[in-house]
Amino acid sequence: MIYICFGMPKSASSFAFQLASSIANQQTRQHVLQQTLPEPLRNRFLLDRVGEQVDQLLEFIPRDAHYVVKTHSPLDERLRGHIADGNVRGCISIRNPFDIVVSLMDAGKRERTLPSGKQRAYFTQIHNQRDAIDLLPHIMDNARTWLDSLFDQLVTIPFVQISEKPYGVVEQICQSMGIRADPNAIATPFLQDKTSILEFNIGRSNRWNTELDLTPNDSIVREMKRFTKQYGLD
């Protein structure tokens, strides 16, 4: 079985992926299984054509194994079919889009401090609030494909739960994945050394209230407000 962690960028999706991977490790050693895959399939971050990549992965993943992958891409029809058939389960990490804007701005600043060869263009292009806000329509559109799917096999995990109640998140993912694991054993190593959490940021909610200067009649800002209300992210 493949367990896929979809996340809005800057929604603690990397942490959710790490927790899910640690849970899956209780049954299937992720690194060992990864090394058995053909070289082109070893990247656990699925960038695009996710359904096609899952098609290929399922040819090599034993039916009794659990393999965790991550994506920011939309839920496509092929992947819908695999979820409906029970071959794929997963989690959806989401966040208030206004807080995503603040975190994207942080990421832009941080990324530009790295050596040029290690910088990721997606983040280095973010120099100000406008640059970050302009990325939100695509981010919200992708998230909606997952949130509106109504699959029981997909558990939705808001950022505030991942950042404030990680032990409960472990329990949710365990139930979703069908594996029993000790939440303390899974989450505590990350919390004792937060530098081990990939893409770790300041990790506080509602910073946007004091750090953004919003134009209420901006069309993207209005859509962000609708998204926030629709999915209970106030």
Coordinates of C-alpha atoms in Angstrom, one line a residue, residues 29-223:
R29 CA 11.7 -0.1 6.4
Q30 CA 11.2 2.8 4.1
H31 CA 14.9 3.3 3.1
V32 CA 15.3 -0.4 2.4
L33 CA 12.2 -0.6 0.2
Q34 CA 13.2 2.7 -1.5
Q35 CA 16.5 1.1 -2.6
T36 CA 14.7 -1.8 -4.2
L37 CA 12.9 0.5 -6.6
P38 CA 14.2 1.5 -10.1
E39 CA 16.3 4.6 -9.9
P40 CA 13.7 6.9 -11.6
L41 CA 11.1 5.9 -8.9
R42 CA 13.2 6.6 -5.8
N43 CA 12.3 10.2 -5.2
R44 CA 9.6 10.1 -2.5
F45 CA 8.5 13.6 -3.4
L46 CA 6.1 13.3 -6.3
L47 CA 6.3 16.5 -8.3
D48 CA 3.7 16.0 -11.0
R49 CA 1.7 13.3 -12.9
V50 CA 1.2 11.8 -9.4
G51 CA -1.3 9.2 -10.6
E52 CA 1.1 7.9 -13.3
Q53 CA 4.0 7.8 -10.7
V54 CA 1.7 5.8 -8.3
D55 CA 0.8 3.5 -11.2
Q56 CA 4.5 2.7 -11.6
L57 CA 5.2 2.4 -7.8
L58 CA 2.4 0.0 -7.3
E59 CA 4.1 -2.5 -9.6
F60 CA 7.1 -2.7 -7.2
I61 CA 5.5 -2.2 -3.7
P62 CA 4.5 -5.5 -2.1
R63 CA 0.8 -5.6 -1.2
D64 CA 1.6 -6.2 2.5
A65 CA 4.1 -3.3 2.6
H66 CA 3.6 0.4 3.5
Y67 CA 5.4 3.0 1.5
V68 CA 5.1 6.8 2.3
V69 CA 5.4 9.5 -0.4
K70 CA 4.7 13.2 -0.4
T71 CA 3.3 15.7 -2.9
H72 CA 2.0 19.3 -3.3
S73 CA 0.3 18.4 -6.6
P74 CA -3.5 18.0 -7.2
L75 CA -5.5 14.8 -6.9
D76 CA -5.8 13.5 -10.4
E77 CA -8.2 10.8 -11.8
R78 CA -5.7 8.0 -11.8
L79 CA -4.9 8.6 -8.2
R80 CA -8.6 8.8 -7.4
G81 CA -9.0 5.3 -8.8
H82 CA -6.2 3.9 -6.7
I83 CA -7.7 5.5 -3.5
A84 CA -11.2 4.1 -4.4
D85 CA -9.6 0.6 -5.0
G86 CA -7.9 0.7 -1.6
N87 CA -4.4 0.7 -3.0
V88 CA -3.6 4.2 -1.6
R89 CA -4.4 6.0 1.6
G90 CA -3.1 9.3 2.9
C91 CA -3.3 12.5 4.8
I92 CA -4.0 16.1 3.8
S93 CA -2.2 18.9 5.7
I94 CA -3.7 22.3 5.4
R95 CA -3.2 25.8 6.8
N96 CA -4.8 29.2 6.9
P97 CA -3.6 30.7 3.6
F98 CA -2.8 34.0 5.2
D99 CA -0.2 32.3 7.5
I100 CA 1.1 30.5 4.4
V101 CA 1.9 33.9 2.9
V102 CA 3.9 34.8 5.9
S103 CA 5.8 31.5 5.9
L104 CA 6.5 31.8 2.2
M105 CA 8.0 35.2 2.7
D106 CA 10.2 33.7 5.5
A107 CA 11.2 30.9 3.2
G108 CA 12.2 33.4 0.4
K109 CA 14.5 35.2 2.8
R110 CA 16.0 32.0 4.1
E111 CA 16.5 30.5 0.7
R112 CA 18.4 33.5 -0.7
T113 CA 21.0 33.0 2.1
L114 CA 22.0 29.6 0.7
P115 CA 24.7 29.1 -1.8
S116 CA 23.4 29.7 -5.3
G117 CA 23.6 26.0 -6.2
K118 CA 21.4 25.0 -3.4
Q119 CA 18.7 27.6 -3.8
R120 CA 15.2 26.6 -5.0
A121 CA 13.7 29.0 -7.5
Y122 CA 10.2 28.5 -6.2
F123 CA 11.2 30.2 -2.9
T124 CA 13.9 32.6 -4.1
Q125 CA 11.4 34.4 -6.3
I126 CA 9.4 35.5 -3.2
H127 CA 10.7 38.9 -2.2
N128 CA 7.6 40.5 -0.8
Q129 CA 4.0 40.0 0.3
R130 CA 2.7 40.4 -3.3
D131 CA 5.0 37.7 -4.6
A132 CA 3.7 35.3 -1.9
I133 CA 0.0 36.2 -2.3
D134 CA 0.2 35.6 -6.1
L135 CA 1.2 31.9 -5.4
L136 CA -2.0 31.3 -3.3
P137 CA -4.6 30.6 -6.1
H138 CA -2.6 27.6 -7.4
I139 CA -2.0 26.4 -3.8
M140 CA -5.7 26.6 -2.9
D141 CA -6.8 25.0 -6.2
N142 CA -4.6 22.0 -5.6
A143 CA -5.8 21.7 -2.0
R144 CA -9.4 21.8 -3.1
T145 CA -9.0 18.7 -5.3
W146 CA -8.1 16.7 -2.1
L147 CA -10.4 18.4 0.4
D148 CA -13.4 18.0 -1.8
S149 CA -12.8 14.4 -2.7
L150 CA -14.7 13.1 0.3
F151 CA -12.6 9.9 0.5
D152 CA -12.7 8.3 3.9
Q153 CA -9.1 7.0 3.2
L154 CA -7.8 10.5 3.4
V155 CA -7.5 12.2 6.8
T156 CA -7.3 16.0 7.0
I157 CA -4.8 17.5 9.5
P158 CA -4.8 21.3 10.0
F159 CA -1.5 22.9 10.7
V160 CA -2.5 23.8 14.3
Q161 CA -2.9 20.1 15.1
I162 CA 0.5 19.2 13.6
S163 CA 2.3 22.1 15.4
E164 CA 0.5 21.9 18.7
K165 CA -0.8 18.3 19.1
P166 CA 1.7 16.1 17.2
Y167 CA 1.0 13.0 19.4
G168 CA -2.6 13.2 18.4
V169 CA -1.6 13.5 14.8
V170 CA 0.4 10.3 15.1
E171 CA -2.7 8.6 16.4
Q172 CA -4.7 9.9 13.4
I173 CA -2.1 8.7 10.9
C174 CA -1.8 5.3 12.6
Q175 CA -5.5 4.8 12.4
S176 CA -5.5 6.0 8.8
M177 CA -2.6 3.8 7.8
G178 CA -3.7 0.7 9.8
I179 CA -0.6 0.4 11.9
R180 CA -0.3 0.4 15.6
A181 CA 2.6 2.5 17.0
D182 CA 3.5 4.4 20.2
P183 CA 2.9 8.1 19.7
N184 CA 5.6 9.0 22.2
A185 CA 8.2 6.9 20.4
I186 CA 7.3 8.4 17.0
A187 CA 6.9 12.1 17.8
T188 CA 9.3 12.7 20.8
P189 CA 12.6 12.4 18.8
F190 CA 11.4 15.2 16.5
L191 CA 10.2 17.4 19.3
Q192 CA 13.5 17.0 21.3
D193 CA 15.5 18.2 18.3
K194 CA 13.3 20.4 16.1
T195 CA 16.2 20.9 13.6
S196 CA 15.4 17.3 12.5
I197 CA 12.0 18.5 11.2
L198 CA 12.4 19.2 7.5
E199 CA 11.5 22.8 6.4
F200 CA 11.0 23.7 10.1
N201 CA 10.0 27.4 10.4
I202 CA 8.8 29.6 13.3
G203 CA 5.7 27.4 13.5
R204 CA 3.3 29.9 15.0
S205 CA -0.3 30.6 13.8
N206 CA -1.9 34.0 13.2
R207 CA 1.3 35.8 12.5
W208 CA -0.4 37.3 9.5
N209 CA -2.6 39.5 11.8
T210 CA 0.4 41.7 12.5
E211 CA 2.8 41.0 9.6
L212 CA 0.6 41.4 6.6
D213 CA -0.8 44.7 5.1
L214 CA -3.8 43.4 3.2
T215 CA -6.0 45.1 0.6
P216 CA -9.5 43.8 1.3
N217 CA -10.8 44.2 -2.2
D218 CA -7.9 42.3 -3.8
S219 CA -9.4 39.4 -5.7
I220 CA -6.9 36.8 -4.3
V221 CA -7.3 38.1 -0.8
R222 CA -11.1 37.6 -1.1
E223 CA -10.6 34.1 -2.4

